[in-house]
Amino acid sequence: MLVAGEASGDLHGATLARALRAAAPGVRLSGMGGRHMAAAGVELIVDVTAKATVGGAEAIGGVPGLYRAFRRLRAAVTGSERPDALVVIDFPEFNLRLARAARRAGVAVAYFMPPQIWAWRPWRVRLIRRVVSLVLAAFPFETALYRRAGVPVSFVGHPVLDALADAPSRDEARKALGVEGDAPVIGVLPGSRRQELMSMLPVMREATALIAAAYPSARFLLAQAPTVSTADLAAHVGPSMRIVAARTYAVMRAADLLLITSGTATLEGALLGTPMVVCYRLSRLSELLFKPLVRVPWISLANIALGRAVVPELYQRALTGDALGHEALRLLGSPAALAAQREAFAELAGQLGAPGVGARAAQHVLDLAMAAGQRRPAASAERHHVSSAGAGIP
């Protein structure tokens, strides 16, 4: 069973689903996800990715729908046709509860993209030890953390490595997007959730106005996430911004600098080698709820993974259009600062391993399913049923 709760989880689940089908063509996949997982052959019991939320206070409105989804998945994972293995992807508040139900029903559980216990709420590792059969770690440093806690773990790498394998080169991206000349190209990535968009895009619009005043020939490419409607964008897009749908990696690769909302996209942009300014904003209530739980001083995955401040971050009250614009102008005016980010990104790429993450993760999942199938006489290697659950609630 495969279950993902937001856009990034849907992408990671699709990567795994394709690898599972390649390794075991007879595998049956079901669960929760979005259009990418459906296209990869997952039979969707429920799709909540289009309504994914952020934060704590912001997520309250989505609780009834998530509870209904949980009940349906719990019935599927504990019923007479329960899967041989459950794969949970991020989304810890939801998925740890589902994992607990699965383990009580005797279903093996693999955690793909596990909770960031190194960043916040480290005590969750105790529950993970009880309900998860195997953690599939995305970052090398996670392996030691989980092993010390007594959790079975294997490092497979981050699934964005597979997703980026087909990303265009800089020249290809610029040609495809019609970008010519030496004028600066700014990529604008306001996020994949509607709440993020409403909070971040007005600030980014102010910043692009400052940049345009200093660089009149600058080009601004706004990458539209598949979970965000054009109507949502239209109300906040600046006059100089060009909306680019379904080509986020091309925007990242073509750009000289990214104005980017914190999330998986920051890791993608870093691995593609594009300098950036990272920003984020929660409601005041969510900040009060989460701030005491956070254990790392950064919000971007590039800084967290490298263990130092490589990219500038603007967060909460420090994030204004003026501050974002001036930080972008500082970087655009400093070739040395841009080069320093690129050098650090090359170091990060070396740490995360090689593509093939989906295949490595799939083999672990199939091993778990095979062991479960051997305990069930009616099961066979050709009808393993794997279920997956994914990202969204902190």
mmCIF file of C-alpha atoms in Angstrom, residues 126-386:
data_model
loop_
_atom_site.group_PDB
_atom_site.id
_atom_site.type_symbol
_atom_site.label_atom_id
_atom_site.label_comp_id
_atom_site.label_asym_id
_atom_site.label_seq_id
_atom_site.Cartn_x
_atom_site.Cartn_y
_atom_site.Cartn_z
ATOM 1 C CA ARG A 126 10.531 5.729 20.225
ATOM 2 C CA LEU A 127 7.249 5.221 18.371
ATOM 3 C CA ILE A 128 9.111 4.589 15.115
ATOM 4 C CA ARG A 129 11.093 1.824 16.855
ATOM 5 C CA ARG A 130 7.837 0.134 17.891
ATOM 6 C CA VAL A 131 5.838 0.361 14.667
ATOM 7 C CA VAL A 132 8.294 0.509 11.739
ATOM 8 C CA SER A 133 10.018 -2.596 10.364
ATOM 9 C CA LEU A 134 12.617 -0.677 8.333
ATOM 10 C CA VAL A 135 13.513 2.979 7.821
ATOM 11 C CA LEU A 136 14.723 3.855 4.315
ATOM 12 C CA ALA A 137 16.937 6.852 5.042
ATOM 13 C CA ALA A 138 17.205 9.763 2.604
ATOM 14 C CA PHE A 139 20.307 11.406 4.120
ATOM 15 C CA PRO A 140 23.527 9.622 5.160
ATOM 16 C CA PHE A 141 23.565 11.140 8.652
ATOM 17 C CA GLU A 142 20.113 9.696 9.396
ATOM 18 C CA THR A 143 21.523 6.167 9.384
ATOM 19 C CA ALA A 144 23.597 6.635 12.540
ATOM 20 C CA LEU A 145 20.745 8.423 14.331
ATOM 21 C CA TYR A 146 18.277 5.615 13.759
ATOM 22 C CA ARG A 147 20.784 2.872 14.509
ATOM 23 C CA ARG A 148 21.657 4.476 17.842
ATOM 24 C CA ALA A 149 17.932 4.467 18.640
ATOM 25 C CA GLY A 150 17.645 0.766 17.822
ATOM 26 C CA VAL A 151 15.626 1.260 14.614
ATOM 27 C CA PRO A 152 16.444 -0.982 11.608
ATOM 28 C CA VAL A 153 17.622 1.386 8.861
ATOM 29 C CA SER A 154 19.168 1.354 5.405
ATOM 30 C CA PHE A 155 20.450 4.377 3.491
ATOM 31 C CA VAL A 156 18.901 4.480 0.015
ATOM 32 C CA GLY A 157 19.341 8.186 -0.821
ATOM 33 C CA HIS A 158 16.900 10.982 -1.546
ATOM 34 C CA PRO A 159 14.342 10.269 -4.306
ATOM 35 C CA VAL A 160 14.940 13.670 -5.899
ATOM 36 C CA LEU A 161 18.170 12.152 -7.241
ATOM 37 C CA ASP A 162 16.059 9.933 -9.492
ATOM 38 C CA ALA A 163 13.651 12.727 -10.388
ATOM 39 C CA LEU A 164 16.507 15.014 -11.445
ATOM 40 C CA ALA A 165 18.139 12.430 -13.691
ATOM 41 C CA ASP A 166 16.092 13.677 -16.653
ATOM 42 C CA ALA A 167 16.350 17.388 -15.839
ATOM 43 C CA PRO A 168 17.442 19.523 -18.803
ATOM 44 C CA SER A 169 20.851 21.150 -19.001
ATOM 45 C CA ARG A 170 21.075 24.903 -18.524
ATOM 46 C CA ASP A 171 21.295 25.490 -22.279
ATOM 47 C CA GLU A 172 18.394 23.125 -22.973
ATOM 48 C CA ALA A 173 16.254 24.763 -20.301
ATOM 49 C CA ARG A 174 16.928 28.278 -21.568
ATOM 50 C CA LYS A 175 16.195 27.283 -25.128
ATOM 51 C CA ALA A 176 12.945 25.540 -24.159
ATOM 52 C CA LEU A 177 11.825 28.570 -22.153
ATOM 53 C CA GLY A 178 12.858 31.071 -24.805
ATOM 54 C CA VAL A 179 15.469 32.739 -22.615
ATOM 55 C CA GLU A 180 18.221 34.477 -24.569
ATOM 56 C CA GLY A 181 21.063 36.863 -23.819
ATOM 57 C CA ASP A 182 22.921 37.674 -20.615
ATOM 58 C CA ALA A 183 20.150 39.407 -18.682
ATOM 59 C CA PRO A 184 19.609 37.884 -15.225
ATOM 60 C CA VAL A 185 16.931 35.226 -14.975
ATOM 61 C CA ILE A 186 15.159 34.929 -11.619
ATOM 62 C CA GLY A 187 13.193 31.797 -10.790
ATOM 63 C CA VAL A 188 10.229 32.369 -8.461
ATOM 64 C CA LEU A 189 8.987 29.295 -6.571
ATOM 65 C CA PRO A 190 6.263 30.234 -4.067
ATOM 66 C CA GLY A 191 5.379 26.675 -2.994
ATOM 67 C CA SER A 192 3.010 23.829 -3.799
ATOM 68 C CA ARG A 193 0.243 24.570 -1.281
ATOM 69 C CA ARG A 194 -2.365 27.280 -1.581
ATOM 70 C CA GLN A 195 -1.602 28.653 1.896
ATOM 71 C CA GLU A 196 2.069 28.982 0.987
ATOM 72 C CA LEU A 197 1.152 30.749 -2.222
ATOM 73 C CA MET A 198 -1.090 33.274 -0.475
ATOM 74 C CA SER A 199 1.633 34.032 2.074
ATOM 75 C CA MET A 200 4.758 33.981 -0.080
ATOM 76 C CA LEU A 201 3.827 35.329 -3.494
ATOM 77 C CA PRO A 202 2.973 38.904 -2.431
ATOM 78 C CA VAL A 203 6.391 39.157 -0.748
ATOM 79 C CA MET A 204 8.114 37.699 -3.796
ATOM 80 C CA ARG A 205 6.250 40.128 -6.058
ATOM 81 C CA GLU A 206 7.595 43.072 -4.029
ATOM 82 C CA ALA A 207 11.104 41.619 -4.233
ATOM 83 C CA THR A 208 10.929 41.201 -8.007
ATOM 84 C CA ALA A 209 9.907 44.854 -8.348
ATOM 85 C CA LEU A 210 13.109 45.888 -6.559
ATOM 86 C CA ILE A 211 15.205 43.581 -8.725
ATOM 87 C CA ALA A 212 13.539 44.863 -11.897
ATOM 88 C CA ALA A 213 14.328 48.452 -10.892
ATOM 89 C CA ALA A 214 18.019 47.573 -10.607
ATOM 90 C CA TYR A 215 18.056 45.211 -13.611
ATOM 91 C CA PRO A 216 15.431 46.427 -16.113
ATOM 92 C CA SER A 217 16.211 43.573 -18.516
ATOM 93 C CA ALA A 218 15.816 40.846 -15.873
ATOM 94 C CA ARG A 219 13.458 37.950 -16.640
ATOM 95 C CA PHE A 220 11.199 36.481 -13.924
ATOM 96 C CA LEU A 221 9.929 32.910 -14.360
ATOM 97 C CA LEU A 222 7.317 31.694 -11.871
ATOM 98 C CA ALA A 223 7.187 27.894 -11.603
ATOM 99 C CA GLN A 224 3.566 26.806 -11.158
ATOM 100 C CA ALA A 225 3.172 23.682 -9.031
ATOM 101 C CA PRO A 226 0.585 21.155 -10.295
ATOM 102 C CA THR A 227 -1.351 21.532 -7.027
ATOM 103 C CA VAL A 228 -1.790 25.296 -7.518
ATOM 104 C CA SER A 229 -4.383 26.755 -9.876
ATOM 105 C CA THR A 230 -3.717 29.539 -12.359
ATOM 106 C CA ALA A 231 -6.588 31.462 -10.751
ATOM 107 C CA ASP A 232 -4.779 31.398 -7.393
ATOM 108 C CA LEU A 233 -1.647 32.738 -9.051
ATOM 109 C CA ALA A 234 -3.390 35.432 -11.079
ATOM 110 C CA ALA A 235 -4.362 37.500 -8.057
ATOM 111 C CA HIS A 236 -0.766 37.867 -6.881
ATOM 112 C CA VAL A 237 1.492 37.623 -9.925
ATOM 113 C CA GLY A 238 3.524 40.730 -10.644
ATOM 114 C CA PRO A 239 3.436 42.316 -14.118
ATOM 115 C CA SER A 240 6.983 41.181 -14.865
ATOM 116 C CA MET A 241 6.414 37.546 -13.895
ATOM 117 C CA ARG A 242 5.850 34.862 -16.518
ATOM 118 C CA ILE A 243 4.009 31.777 -15.275
ATOM 119 C CA VAL A 244 5.602 28.496 -16.357
ATOM 120 C CA ALA A 245 3.496 25.385 -15.754
ATOM 121 C CA ALA A 246 4.783 21.801 -15.451
ATOM 122 C CA ARG A 247 8.451 22.724 -16.036
ATOM 123 C CA THR A 248 9.820 23.440 -12.588
ATOM 124 C CA TYR A 249 13.207 21.830 -13.234
ATOM 125 C CA ALA A 250 13.614 23.846 -16.426
ATOM 126 C CA VAL A 251 12.931 27.046 -14.464
ATOM 127 C CA MET A 252 15.430 26.032 -11.788
ATOM 128 C CA ARG A 253 18.116 25.159 -14.306
ATOM 129 C CA ALA A 254 17.591 28.237 -16.494
ATOM 130 C CA ALA A 255 17.677 30.694 -13.591
ATOM 131 C CA ASP A 256 20.684 32.606 -12.291
ATOM 132 C CA LEU A 257 19.011 32.923 -8.885
ATOM 133 C CA LEU A 258 15.958 31.396 -7.183
ATOM 134 C CA LEU A 259 13.551 33.071 -4.785
ATOM 135 C CA ILE A 260 12.241 29.894 -3.239
ATOM 136 C CA THR A 261 9.919 28.742 -0.476
ATOM 137 C CA SER A 262 11.471 26.317 1.993
ATOM 138 C CA GLY A 263 10.744 22.671 1.234
ATOM 139 C CA THR A 264 11.868 19.854 -1.024
ATOM 140 C CA ALA A 265 12.269 22.358 -3.864
ATOM 141 C CA THR A 266 15.285 23.883 -2.081
ATOM 142 C CA LEU A 267 17.073 20.533 -2.274
ATOM 143 C CA GLU A 268 16.115 20.139 -5.924
ATOM 144 C CA GLY A 269 17.413 23.604 -6.765
ATOM 145 C CA ALA A 270 20.650 22.963 -4.889
ATOM 146 C CA LEU A 271 21.281 19.661 -6.676
ATOM 147 C CA LEU A 272 20.654 21.438 -9.986
ATOM 148 C CA GLY A 273 23.323 23.938 -8.946
ATOM 149 C CA THR A 274 21.276 27.147 -8.918
ATOM 150 C CA PRO A 275 21.986 29.754 -6.183
ATOM 151 C CA MET A 276 19.005 30.798 -4.102
ATOM 152 C CA VAL A 277 17.450 32.828 -1.338
ATOM 153 C CA VAL A 278 15.165 30.671 0.832
ATOM 154 C CA CYS A 279 12.174 32.073 2.651
ATOM 155 C CA TYR A 280 9.188 30.908 4.672
ATOM 156 C CA ARG A 281 6.361 32.251 6.782
ATOM 157 C CA LEU A 282 3.895 30.551 9.118
ATOM 158 C CA SER A 283 1.016 32.094 10.992
ATOM 159 C CA ARG A 284 1.908 33.518 14.388
ATOM 160 C CA LEU A 285 -0.015 30.707 16.103
ATOM 161 C CA SER A 286 1.821 27.997 14.156
ATOM 162 C CA GLU A 287 5.142 29.632 14.978
ATOM 163 C CA LEU A 288 4.290 29.583 18.683
ATOM 164 C CA LEU A 289 3.281 25.916 18.426
ATOM 165 C CA PHE A 290 6.326 24.686 16.496
ATOM 166 C CA LYS A 291 9.237 26.902 17.520
ATOM 167 C CA PRO A 292 9.874 25.118 20.866
ATOM 168 C CA LEU A 293 10.074 21.784 19.009
ATOM 169 C CA VAL A 294 12.705 22.743 16.424
ATOM 170 C CA ARG A 295 16.292 21.563 16.996
ATOM 171 C CA VAL A 296 18.146 23.012 13.991
ATOM 172 C CA PRO A 297 18.930 26.679 13.249
ATOM 173 C CA TRP A 298 17.989 26.530 9.553
ATOM 174 C CA ILE A 299 14.866 26.019 7.459
ATOM 175 C CA SER A 300 16.396 24.945 4.119
ATOM 176 C CA LEU A 301 17.422 21.358 3.384
ATOM 177 C CA ALA A 302 20.693 22.488 1.769
ATOM 178 C CA ASN A 303 21.851 24.211 4.967
ATOM 179 C CA ILE A 304 20.580 21.391 7.175
ATOM 180 C CA ALA A 305 22.226 18.630 5.137
ATOM 181 C CA LEU A 306 25.549 20.475 4.910
ATOM 182 C CA GLY A 307 25.445 21.548 8.552
ATOM 183 C CA ARG A 308 26.235 25.201 7.854
ATOM 184 C CA ALA A 309 24.664 28.368 6.474
ATOM 185 C CA VAL A 310 25.282 28.086 2.727
ATOM 186 C CA VAL A 311 22.175 29.857 1.434
ATOM 187 C CA PRO A 312 20.570 32.961 2.991
ATOM 188 C CA GLU A 313 17.253 32.398 4.752
ATOM 189 C CA LEU A 314 14.495 34.878 5.543
ATOM 190 C CA TYR A 315 11.916 33.606 8.016
ATOM 191 C CA GLN A 316 8.807 34.996 9.688
ATOM 192 C CA ARG A 317 9.187 38.696 10.626
ATOM 193 C CA ALA A 318 12.558 38.927 8.882
ATOM 194 C CA LEU A 319 10.798 38.108 5.612
ATOM 195 C CA THR A 320 9.651 41.245 3.819
ATOM 196 C CA GLY A 321 9.613 42.128 0.156
ATOM 197 C CA ASP A 322 12.313 44.718 0.787
ATOM 198 C CA ALA A 323 14.572 42.270 2.653
ATOM 199 C CA LEU A 324 14.111 39.557 0.029
ATOM 200 C CA GLY A 325 14.777 41.953 -2.822
ATOM 201 C CA HIS A 326 17.937 43.380 -1.251
ATOM 202 C CA GLU A 327 19.277 39.898 -0.470
ATOM 203 C CA ALA A 328 18.716 38.890 -4.081
ATOM 204 C CA LEU A 329 20.453 42.047 -5.318
ATOM 205 C CA ARG A 330 23.386 41.382 -3.002
ATOM 206 C CA LEU A 331 23.878 37.944 -4.531
ATOM 207 C CA LEU A 332 23.374 39.103 -8.101
ATOM 208 C CA GLY A 333 26.063 41.720 -7.542
ATOM 209 C CA SER A 334 28.552 39.239 -6.091
ATOM 210 C CA PRO A 335 29.881 36.551 -8.450
ATOM 211 C CA ALA A 336 31.965 35.198 -5.552
ATOM 212 C CA ALA A 337 28.869 34.663 -3.385
ATOM 213 C CA LEU A 338 27.072 32.877 -6.213
ATOM 214 C CA ALA A 339 30.133 30.699 -6.870
ATOM 215 C CA ALA A 340 30.365 29.801 -3.165
ATOM 216 C CA GLN A 341 26.816 28.466 -3.225
ATOM 217 C CA ARG A 342 27.502 26.402 -6.340
ATOM 218 C CA GLU A 343 30.625 24.886 -4.764
ATOM 219 C CA ALA A 344 28.659 23.933 -1.648
ATOM 220 C CA PHE A 345 25.902 22.408 -3.790
ATOM 221 C CA ALA A 346 28.484 20.215 -5.545
ATOM 222 C CA GLU A 347 29.625 19.014 -2.120
ATOM 223 C CA LEU A 348 26.031 18.225 -1.175
ATOM 224 C CA ALA A 349 25.505 16.221 -4.359
ATOM 225 C CA GLY A 350 28.536 14.116 -3.499
ATOM 226 C CA GLN A 351 27.119 13.298 -0.066
ATOM 227 C CA LEU A 352 23.674 12.176 -1.225
ATOM 228 C CA GLY A 353 24.839 9.333 -3.437
ATOM 229 C CA ALA A 354 23.770 8.344 -6.927
ATOM 230 C CA PRO A 355 20.457 7.916 -8.783
ATOM 231 C CA GLY A 356 18.757 4.548 -8.414
ATOM 232 C CA VAL A 357 17.080 5.481 -5.136
ATOM 233 C CA GLY A 358 13.742 4.046 -6.251
ATOM 234 C CA ALA A 359 15.308 0.719 -7.236
ATOM 235 C CA ARG A 360 17.191 0.432 -3.943
ATOM 236 C CA ALA A 361 14.107 1.277 -1.906
ATOM 237 C CA ALA A 362 11.924 -1.053 -3.975
ATOM 238 C CA GLN A 363 14.192 -4.010 -3.289
ATOM 239 C CA HIS A 364 13.917 -3.461 0.463
ATOM 240 C CA VAL A 365 10.131 -3.175 0.201
ATOM 241 C CA LEU A 366 9.869 -6.346 -1.881
ATOM 242 C CA ASP A 367 12.067 -8.199 0.617
ATOM 243 C CA LEU A 368 9.671 -7.178 3.394
ATOM 244 C CA ALA A 369 6.673 -8.225 1.300
ATOM 245 C CA MET A 370 8.329 -11.537 0.396
ATOM 246 C CA ALA A 371 8.932 -12.337 4.050
ATOM 247 C CA ALA A 372 5.296 -11.496 4.825
ATOM 248 C CA GLY A 373 4.130 -13.600 1.872
ATOM 249 C CA GLN A 374 6.086 -16.601 3.127
ATOM 250 C CA ARG A 375 4.202 -16.329 6.402
ATOM 251 C CA ARG A 376 0.921 -16.360 4.452
ATOM 252 C CA PRO A 377 0.475 -19.579 2.436
ATOM 253 C CA ALA A 378 -2.035 -17.954 0.075
ATOM 254 C CA ALA A 379 0.424 -15.266 -1.008
ATOM 255 C CA SER A 380 2.828 -15.590 -3.894
ATOM 256 C CA ALA A 381 5.771 -13.643 -5.226
ATOM 257 C CA GLU A 382 3.715 -12.506 -8.185
ATOM 258 C CA ARG A 383 0.854 -10.970 -6.185
ATOM 259 C CA HIS A 384 2.563 -8.992 -3.499
ATOM 260 C CA HIS A 385 0.311 -6.174 -2.404
ATOM 261 C CA VAL A 386 2.213 -3.109 -1.309
#
